[in-house]
CSV table of C-alpha atoms and ligand atoms in Angstrom, one decimal:
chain,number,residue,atom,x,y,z
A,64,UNK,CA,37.8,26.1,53.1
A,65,UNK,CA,36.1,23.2,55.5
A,66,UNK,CA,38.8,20.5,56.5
A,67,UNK,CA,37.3,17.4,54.6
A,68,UNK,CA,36.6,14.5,57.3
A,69,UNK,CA,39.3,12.0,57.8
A,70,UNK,CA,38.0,8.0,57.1
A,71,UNK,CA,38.4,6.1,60.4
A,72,UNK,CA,41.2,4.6,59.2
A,73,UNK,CA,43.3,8.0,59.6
A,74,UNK,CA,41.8,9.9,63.0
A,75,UNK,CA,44.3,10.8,65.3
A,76,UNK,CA,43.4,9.3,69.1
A,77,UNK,CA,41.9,12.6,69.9
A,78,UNK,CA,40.0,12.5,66.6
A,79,UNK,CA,39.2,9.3,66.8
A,80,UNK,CA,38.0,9.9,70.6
A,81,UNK,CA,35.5,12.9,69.0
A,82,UNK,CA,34.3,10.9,66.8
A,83,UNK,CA,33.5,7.8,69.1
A,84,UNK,CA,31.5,11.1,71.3
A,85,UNK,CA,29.5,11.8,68.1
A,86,UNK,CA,28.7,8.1,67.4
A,87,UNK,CA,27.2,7.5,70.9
A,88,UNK,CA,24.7,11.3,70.8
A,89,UNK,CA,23.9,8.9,67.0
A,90,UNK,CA,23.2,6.2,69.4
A,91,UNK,CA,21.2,7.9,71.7
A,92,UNK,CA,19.4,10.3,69.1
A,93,UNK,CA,18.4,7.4,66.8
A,94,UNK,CA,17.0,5.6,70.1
A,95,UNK,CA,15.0,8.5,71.1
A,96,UNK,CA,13.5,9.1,67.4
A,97,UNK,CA,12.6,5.4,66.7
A,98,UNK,CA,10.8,5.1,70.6
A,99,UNK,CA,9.0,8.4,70.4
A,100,UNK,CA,7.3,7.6,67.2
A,101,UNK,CA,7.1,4.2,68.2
A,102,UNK,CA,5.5,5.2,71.3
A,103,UNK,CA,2.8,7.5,69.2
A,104,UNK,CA,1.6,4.8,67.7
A,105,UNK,CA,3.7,4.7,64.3
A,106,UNK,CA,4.9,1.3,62.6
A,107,UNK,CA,8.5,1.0,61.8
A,108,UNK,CA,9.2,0.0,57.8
A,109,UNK,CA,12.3,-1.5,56.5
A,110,UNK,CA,13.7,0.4,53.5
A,111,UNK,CA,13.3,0.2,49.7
A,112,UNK,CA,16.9,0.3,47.7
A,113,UNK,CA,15.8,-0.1,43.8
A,114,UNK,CA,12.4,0.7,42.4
A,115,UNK,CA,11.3,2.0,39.3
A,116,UNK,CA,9.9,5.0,40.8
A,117,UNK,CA,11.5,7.7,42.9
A,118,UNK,CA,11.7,11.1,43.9
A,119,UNK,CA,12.6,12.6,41.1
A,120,UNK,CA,14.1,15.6,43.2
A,121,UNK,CA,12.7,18.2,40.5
A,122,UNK,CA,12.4,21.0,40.4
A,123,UNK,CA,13.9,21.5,43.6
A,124,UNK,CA,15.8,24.5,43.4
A,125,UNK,CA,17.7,22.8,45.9
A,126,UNK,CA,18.6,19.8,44.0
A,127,UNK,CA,22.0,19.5,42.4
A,128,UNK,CA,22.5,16.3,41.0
A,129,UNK,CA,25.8,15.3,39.0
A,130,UNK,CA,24.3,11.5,37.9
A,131,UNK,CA,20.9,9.8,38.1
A,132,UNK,CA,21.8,6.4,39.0
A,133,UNK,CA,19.9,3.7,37.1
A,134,UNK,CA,20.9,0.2,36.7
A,135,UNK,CA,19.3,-3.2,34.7
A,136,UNK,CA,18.2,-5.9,36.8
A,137,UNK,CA,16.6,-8.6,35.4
A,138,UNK,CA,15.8,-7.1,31.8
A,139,UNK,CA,14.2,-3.8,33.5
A,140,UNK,CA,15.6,-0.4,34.6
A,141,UNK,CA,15.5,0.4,38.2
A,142,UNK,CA,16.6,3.8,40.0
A,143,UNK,CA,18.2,3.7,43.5
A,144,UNK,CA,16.4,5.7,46.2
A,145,UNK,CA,16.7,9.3,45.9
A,146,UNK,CA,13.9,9.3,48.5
A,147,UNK,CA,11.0,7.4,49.8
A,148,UNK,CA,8.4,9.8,48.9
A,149,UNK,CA,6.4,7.3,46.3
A,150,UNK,CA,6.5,4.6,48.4
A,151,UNK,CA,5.6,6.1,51.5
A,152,UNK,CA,2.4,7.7,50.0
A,153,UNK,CA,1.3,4.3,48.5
A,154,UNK,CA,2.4,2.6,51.8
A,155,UNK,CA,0.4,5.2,53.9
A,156,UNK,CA,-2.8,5.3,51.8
A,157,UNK,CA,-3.0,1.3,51.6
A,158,UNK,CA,-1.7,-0.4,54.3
A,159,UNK,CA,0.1,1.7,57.1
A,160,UNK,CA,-1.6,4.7,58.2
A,161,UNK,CA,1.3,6.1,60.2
A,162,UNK,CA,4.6,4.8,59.9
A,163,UNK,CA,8.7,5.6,59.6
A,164,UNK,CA,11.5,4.4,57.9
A,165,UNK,CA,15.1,4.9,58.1
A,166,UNK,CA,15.7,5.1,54.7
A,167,UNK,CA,19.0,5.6,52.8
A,168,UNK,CA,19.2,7.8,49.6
A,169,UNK,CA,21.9,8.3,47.3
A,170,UNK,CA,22.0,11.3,45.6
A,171,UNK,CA,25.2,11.9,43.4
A,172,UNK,CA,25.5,15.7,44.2
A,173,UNK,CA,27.9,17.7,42.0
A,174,UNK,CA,31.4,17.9,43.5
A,175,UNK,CA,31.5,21.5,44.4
A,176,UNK,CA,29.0,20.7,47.1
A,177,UNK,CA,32.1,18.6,48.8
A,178,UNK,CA,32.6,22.0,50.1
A,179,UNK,CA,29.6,23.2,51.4
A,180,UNK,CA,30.2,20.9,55.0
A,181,UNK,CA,26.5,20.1,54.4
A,182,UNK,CA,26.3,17.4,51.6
A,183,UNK,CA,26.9,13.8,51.3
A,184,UNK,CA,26.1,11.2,48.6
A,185,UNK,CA,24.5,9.1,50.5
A,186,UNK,CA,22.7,9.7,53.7
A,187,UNK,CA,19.5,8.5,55.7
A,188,UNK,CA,16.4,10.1,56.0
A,189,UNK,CA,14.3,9.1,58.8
A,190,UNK,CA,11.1,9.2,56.7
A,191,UNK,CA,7.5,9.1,58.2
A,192,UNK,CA,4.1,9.6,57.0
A,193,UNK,CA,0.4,10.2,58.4
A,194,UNK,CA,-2.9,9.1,56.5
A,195,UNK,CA,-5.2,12.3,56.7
A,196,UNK,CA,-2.9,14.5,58.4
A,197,UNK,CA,-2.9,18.3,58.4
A,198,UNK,CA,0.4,20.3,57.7
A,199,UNK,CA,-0.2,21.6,61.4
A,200,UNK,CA,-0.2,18.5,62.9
A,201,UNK,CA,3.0,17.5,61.2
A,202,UNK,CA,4.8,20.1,62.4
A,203,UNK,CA,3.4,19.9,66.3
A,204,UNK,CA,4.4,16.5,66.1
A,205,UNK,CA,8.2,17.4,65.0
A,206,UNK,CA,8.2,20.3,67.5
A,207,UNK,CA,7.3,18.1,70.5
A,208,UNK,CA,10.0,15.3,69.8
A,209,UNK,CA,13.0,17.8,68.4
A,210,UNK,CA,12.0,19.6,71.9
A,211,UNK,CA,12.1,15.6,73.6
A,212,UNK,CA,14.8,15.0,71.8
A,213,UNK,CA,17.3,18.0,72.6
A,214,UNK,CA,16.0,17.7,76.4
A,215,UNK,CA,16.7,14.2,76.8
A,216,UNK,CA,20.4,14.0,75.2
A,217,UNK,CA,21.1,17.3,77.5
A,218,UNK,CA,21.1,14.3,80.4
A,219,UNK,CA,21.4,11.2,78.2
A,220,UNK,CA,24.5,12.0,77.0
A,221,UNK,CA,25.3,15.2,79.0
A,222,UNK,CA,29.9,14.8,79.4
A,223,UNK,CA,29.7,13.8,75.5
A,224,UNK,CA,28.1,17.1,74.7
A,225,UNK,CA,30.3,19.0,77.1
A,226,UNK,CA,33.5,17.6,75.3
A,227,UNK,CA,32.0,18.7,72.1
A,228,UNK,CA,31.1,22.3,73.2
A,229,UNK,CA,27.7,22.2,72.8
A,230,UNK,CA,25.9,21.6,75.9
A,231,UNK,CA,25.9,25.3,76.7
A,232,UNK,CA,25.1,26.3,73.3
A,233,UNK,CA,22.0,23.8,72.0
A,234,UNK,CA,19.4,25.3,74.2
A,235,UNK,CA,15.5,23.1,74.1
A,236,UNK,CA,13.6,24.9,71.8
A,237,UNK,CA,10.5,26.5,72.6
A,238,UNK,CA,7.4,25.6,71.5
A,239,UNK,CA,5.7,26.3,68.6
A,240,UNK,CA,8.3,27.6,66.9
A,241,UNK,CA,8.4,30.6,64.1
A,242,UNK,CA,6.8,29.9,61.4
A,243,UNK,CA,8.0,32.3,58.2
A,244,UNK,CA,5.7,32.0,54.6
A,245,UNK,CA,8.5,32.0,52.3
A,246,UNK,CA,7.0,34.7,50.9
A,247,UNK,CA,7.9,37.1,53.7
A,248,UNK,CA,11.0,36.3,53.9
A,249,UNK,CA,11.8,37.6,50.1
A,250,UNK,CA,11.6,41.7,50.5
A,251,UNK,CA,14.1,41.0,54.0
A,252,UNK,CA,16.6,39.3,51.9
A,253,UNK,CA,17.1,41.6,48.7
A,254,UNK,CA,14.0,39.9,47.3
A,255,UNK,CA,16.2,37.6,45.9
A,256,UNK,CA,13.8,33.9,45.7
A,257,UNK,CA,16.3,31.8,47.9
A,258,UNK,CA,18.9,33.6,49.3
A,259,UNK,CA,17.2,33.0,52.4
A,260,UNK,CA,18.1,29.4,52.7
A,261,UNK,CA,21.9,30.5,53.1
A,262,UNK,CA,21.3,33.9,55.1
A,263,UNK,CA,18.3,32.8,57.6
A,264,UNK,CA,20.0,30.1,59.5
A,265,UNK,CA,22.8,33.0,60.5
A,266,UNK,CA,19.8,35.0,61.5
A,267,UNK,CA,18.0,32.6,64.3
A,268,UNK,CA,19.0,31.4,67.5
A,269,UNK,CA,16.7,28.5,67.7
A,270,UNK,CA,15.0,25.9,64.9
A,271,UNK,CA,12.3,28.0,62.6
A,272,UNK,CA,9.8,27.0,59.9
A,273,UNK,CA,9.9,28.4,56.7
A,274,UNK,CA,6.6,27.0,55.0
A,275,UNK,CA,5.0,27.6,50.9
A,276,UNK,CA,8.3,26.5,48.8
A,277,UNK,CA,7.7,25.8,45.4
A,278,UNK,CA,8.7,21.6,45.5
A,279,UNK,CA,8.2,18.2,43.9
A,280,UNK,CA,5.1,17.8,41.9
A,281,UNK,CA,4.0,15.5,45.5
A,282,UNK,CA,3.8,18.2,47.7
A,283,UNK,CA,-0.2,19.8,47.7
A,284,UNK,CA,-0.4,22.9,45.9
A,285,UNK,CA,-3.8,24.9,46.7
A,286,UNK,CA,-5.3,25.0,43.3
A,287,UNK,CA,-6.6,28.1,43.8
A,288,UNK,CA,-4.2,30.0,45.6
A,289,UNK,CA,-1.4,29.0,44.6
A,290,UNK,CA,0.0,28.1,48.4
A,291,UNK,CA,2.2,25.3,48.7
A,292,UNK,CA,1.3,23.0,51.7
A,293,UNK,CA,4.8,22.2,52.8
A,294,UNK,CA,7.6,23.0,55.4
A,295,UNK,CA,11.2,22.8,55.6
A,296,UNK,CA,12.9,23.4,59.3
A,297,UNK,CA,15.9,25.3,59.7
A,298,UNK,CA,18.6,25.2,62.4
A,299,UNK,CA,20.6,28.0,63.6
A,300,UNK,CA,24.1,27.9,61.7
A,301,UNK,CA,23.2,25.3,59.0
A,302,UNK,CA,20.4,25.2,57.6
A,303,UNK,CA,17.3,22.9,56.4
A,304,UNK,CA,17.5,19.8,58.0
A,305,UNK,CA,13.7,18.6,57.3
A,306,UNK,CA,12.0,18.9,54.1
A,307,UNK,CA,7.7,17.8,54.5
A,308,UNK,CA,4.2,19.1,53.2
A,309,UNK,CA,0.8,17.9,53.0
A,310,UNK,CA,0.2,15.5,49.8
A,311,UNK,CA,-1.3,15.4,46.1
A,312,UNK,CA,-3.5,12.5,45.7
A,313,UNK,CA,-5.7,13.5,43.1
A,314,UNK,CA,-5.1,11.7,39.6
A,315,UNK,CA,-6.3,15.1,37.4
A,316,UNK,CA,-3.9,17.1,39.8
A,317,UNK,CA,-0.8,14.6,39.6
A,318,UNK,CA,-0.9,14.5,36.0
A,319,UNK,CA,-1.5,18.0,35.2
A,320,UNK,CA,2.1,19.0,37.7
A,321,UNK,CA,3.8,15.9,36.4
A,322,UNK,CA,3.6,17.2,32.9
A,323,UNK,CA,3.9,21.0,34.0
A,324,UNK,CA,7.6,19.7,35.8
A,325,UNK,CA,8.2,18.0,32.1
A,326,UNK,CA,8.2,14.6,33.9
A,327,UNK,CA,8.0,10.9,32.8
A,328,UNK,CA,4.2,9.6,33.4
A,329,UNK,CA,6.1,5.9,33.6
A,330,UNK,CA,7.9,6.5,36.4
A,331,UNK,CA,5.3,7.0,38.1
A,332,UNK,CA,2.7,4.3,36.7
A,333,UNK,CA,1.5,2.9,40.1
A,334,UNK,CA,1.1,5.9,41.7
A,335,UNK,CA,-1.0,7.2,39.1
A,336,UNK,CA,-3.1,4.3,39.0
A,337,UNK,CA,-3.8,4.2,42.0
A,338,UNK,CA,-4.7,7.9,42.2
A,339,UNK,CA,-7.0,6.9,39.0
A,340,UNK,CA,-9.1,4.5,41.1
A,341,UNK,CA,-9.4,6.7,43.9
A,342,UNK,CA,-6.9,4.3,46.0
A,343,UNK,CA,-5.0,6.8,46.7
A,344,UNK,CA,-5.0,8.6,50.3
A,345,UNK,CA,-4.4,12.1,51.6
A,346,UNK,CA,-1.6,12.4,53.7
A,347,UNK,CA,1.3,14.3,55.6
A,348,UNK,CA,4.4,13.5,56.4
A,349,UNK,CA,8.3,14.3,57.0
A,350,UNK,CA,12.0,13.7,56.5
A,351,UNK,CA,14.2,14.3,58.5
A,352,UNK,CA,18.2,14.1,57.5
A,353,UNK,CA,19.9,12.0,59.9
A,354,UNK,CA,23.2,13.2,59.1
A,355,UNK,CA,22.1,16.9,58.9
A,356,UNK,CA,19.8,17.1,62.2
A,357,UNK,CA,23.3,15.1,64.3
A,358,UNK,CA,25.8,17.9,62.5
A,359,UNK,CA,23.4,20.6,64.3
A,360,UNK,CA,23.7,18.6,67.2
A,361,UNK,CA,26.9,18.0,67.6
A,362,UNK,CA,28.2,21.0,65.9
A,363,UNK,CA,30.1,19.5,63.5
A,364,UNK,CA,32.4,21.1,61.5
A,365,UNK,CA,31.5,19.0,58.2
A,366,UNK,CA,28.8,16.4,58.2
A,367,UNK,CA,31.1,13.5,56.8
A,368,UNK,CA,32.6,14.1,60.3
A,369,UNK,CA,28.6,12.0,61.6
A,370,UNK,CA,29.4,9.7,59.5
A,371,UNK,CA,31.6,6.6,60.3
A,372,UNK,CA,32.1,6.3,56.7
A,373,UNK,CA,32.3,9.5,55.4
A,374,UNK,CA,30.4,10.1,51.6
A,375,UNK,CA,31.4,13.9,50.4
A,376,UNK,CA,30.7,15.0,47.1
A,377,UNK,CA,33.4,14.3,44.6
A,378,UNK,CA,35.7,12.3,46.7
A,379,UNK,CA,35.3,8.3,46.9
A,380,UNK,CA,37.3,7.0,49.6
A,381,UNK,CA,38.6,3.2,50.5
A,382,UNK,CA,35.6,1.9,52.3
B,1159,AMP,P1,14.6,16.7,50.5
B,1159,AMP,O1,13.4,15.8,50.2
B,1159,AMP,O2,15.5,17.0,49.3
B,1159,AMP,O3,14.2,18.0,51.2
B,1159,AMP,O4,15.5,15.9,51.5
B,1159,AMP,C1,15.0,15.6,52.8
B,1159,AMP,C2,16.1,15.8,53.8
B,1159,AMP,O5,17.2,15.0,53.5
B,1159,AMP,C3,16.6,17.3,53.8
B,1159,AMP,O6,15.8,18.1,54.6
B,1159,AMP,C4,18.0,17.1,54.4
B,1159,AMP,O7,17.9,17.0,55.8
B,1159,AMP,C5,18.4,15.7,53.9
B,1159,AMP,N1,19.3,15.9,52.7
B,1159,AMP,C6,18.9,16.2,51.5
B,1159,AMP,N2,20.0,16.2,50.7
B,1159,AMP,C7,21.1,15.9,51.4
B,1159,AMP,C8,22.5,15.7,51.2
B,1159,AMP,N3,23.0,15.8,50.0
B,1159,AMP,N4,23.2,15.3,52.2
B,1159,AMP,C9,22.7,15.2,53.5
B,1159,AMP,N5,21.4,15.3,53.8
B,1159,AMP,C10,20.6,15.7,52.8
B,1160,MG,MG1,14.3,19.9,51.1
């Protein structure tokens, strides 16, 4: 049984020293992220809280969602973020060709997941997307910062890592990482569809790509082979902490998965009109989970422990 984090409030000094270490490798991480992409020529968009449309995080097999949060502003229903994932295509295909957000999603996940060290309620995704981009490129771009990345905090913030016991042990990764098709990963792990996503990260020694996962009716599909465009990364220990893929923008194909996933057209109405007037835009993109990619980092026993206000399933603290 994981120790649950401790609100700031109650740290001991030495606790309260960790997490101060943590918060300054968040400093220094979130710097590197937002001038790397900055630097490659992407736009930096403030996030979306209420919308009528969001992920609908289905049929993620993944997905374990105790509440759907919807509330009535102004005479109309809106949902709060789950993820960015309508607004960034629309975004991308109209107005920003490459961009990121830090964007912050709520997602009420059951309470047995308080255990798991690896869910919050709420976290932050930083959230970018590429007009015309290819799968490939995606992940060459993620591989070439996560490798900037891990290099630069090795010196950055080299004595905060050494108090936390992982300077030895997060080695730069090398480039291009493994890629594994789903797929072949099946027969290796009792054939069972996603044991995988809990035995894998135990298996590798450095960040891997497991690509073709059945997802969200967004992610592209190849009609005729049935391949899923898409990637999730893995760290060693943990598990996924980037879910991405190429994109749907076809109107025929949006509608036929929306209906095949038994989802509401309405939530969706812009999108699809768009799509219907050929407004819409292929595109690739990425999130990454803030909280998730810094527990890898900093090897943290539980990722509320990231957190300076810790959010873990089923428990509601003071602040
Ligand atoms: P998804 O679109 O569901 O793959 O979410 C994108 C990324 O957000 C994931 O790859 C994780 O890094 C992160 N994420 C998803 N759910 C949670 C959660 N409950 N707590 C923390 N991070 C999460
Ligand atoms: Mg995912």
């Amino acid at each position: 049984m994981k120790e649950m984090p401790k609100p700031l409030e109650e740290l001991s000094s030495q606790a309260l020293l960790r997490k101060q270490q943590i918060g300054r490798v968040a400093s220094a991480t979130l710097r590197y992220l937002t001038s790397a992409f900055s630097s490659r020529g992407f736009d930096w968009l403030l996030p979306v809280v209420l919308s009528r449309s969001t992920d609908p995080l289905w049929p993620d097999p993944d997905n374990s969602i105790e509440k759907r949060l919807e509330v009535d502003i102004y005479g109309e229903t809106v949902r709060t973020m789950m993820s960015m994932i309508v607004h960034k295509q629309v975004a991308c295909s109209i107005a920003y060709p490459r961009f990121f957000v830090l964007s912050p999603n709520v997602r009420i996940e059951k309470r047995d997941r308080k255990t798991t060290g690896w869910h919050t309620y709420e976290f932050t995704q930083f959230d970018f997307e590429i007009r015309g981009a290819s799968a490939e490129e995606v992940m060459g771009l993620i591989e070439e910062i996560l490798v900037g990345l891990i290099r630069h905090l090795r010196k950055e913030v080299k004595s905060e890592l050494v108090s936390l016991g992982r300077f030895d042990p997060l080695k730069v990764p090398k480039r291009p990482f493994t890629v594994h098709d789903r797929r072949s990963l099946l027969p290796k792990y009792d054939g069972d569809e996603w044991e995988w996503e809990t035995k894998l990260p135990q298996d590798i020694e450095y960040p891997v790509w497991v690509t073709n996962i059945p997802m969200e009716f967004y992610d592209f599909e190849s009609p005729k082979s049935g391949r899923w465009d898409n990637y999730d990364l893995i760290v060693p220990r943990y598990g996924e902490i980037l879910s991405g893929g190429r994109r749907e923008w076809e109107y025929d194909r949006i509608t036929e998965k929306l209906a095949r996933d038994g989802l509401k057209k309405e939530y969706y109405a812009l999108l699809l009109k768009l799509a219907q007037e050929g407004r819409l835009k292929p595109s690739a993109g990425a999130g990454i989970g803030l909280e998730r990619l810094l527990t890898w980092i900093v090897g943290a026993n539980h990722i509320g422990e990231v957190q300076p206000f810790p959010k873990v399933p089923g428990l509601v603290y003071n602040l």
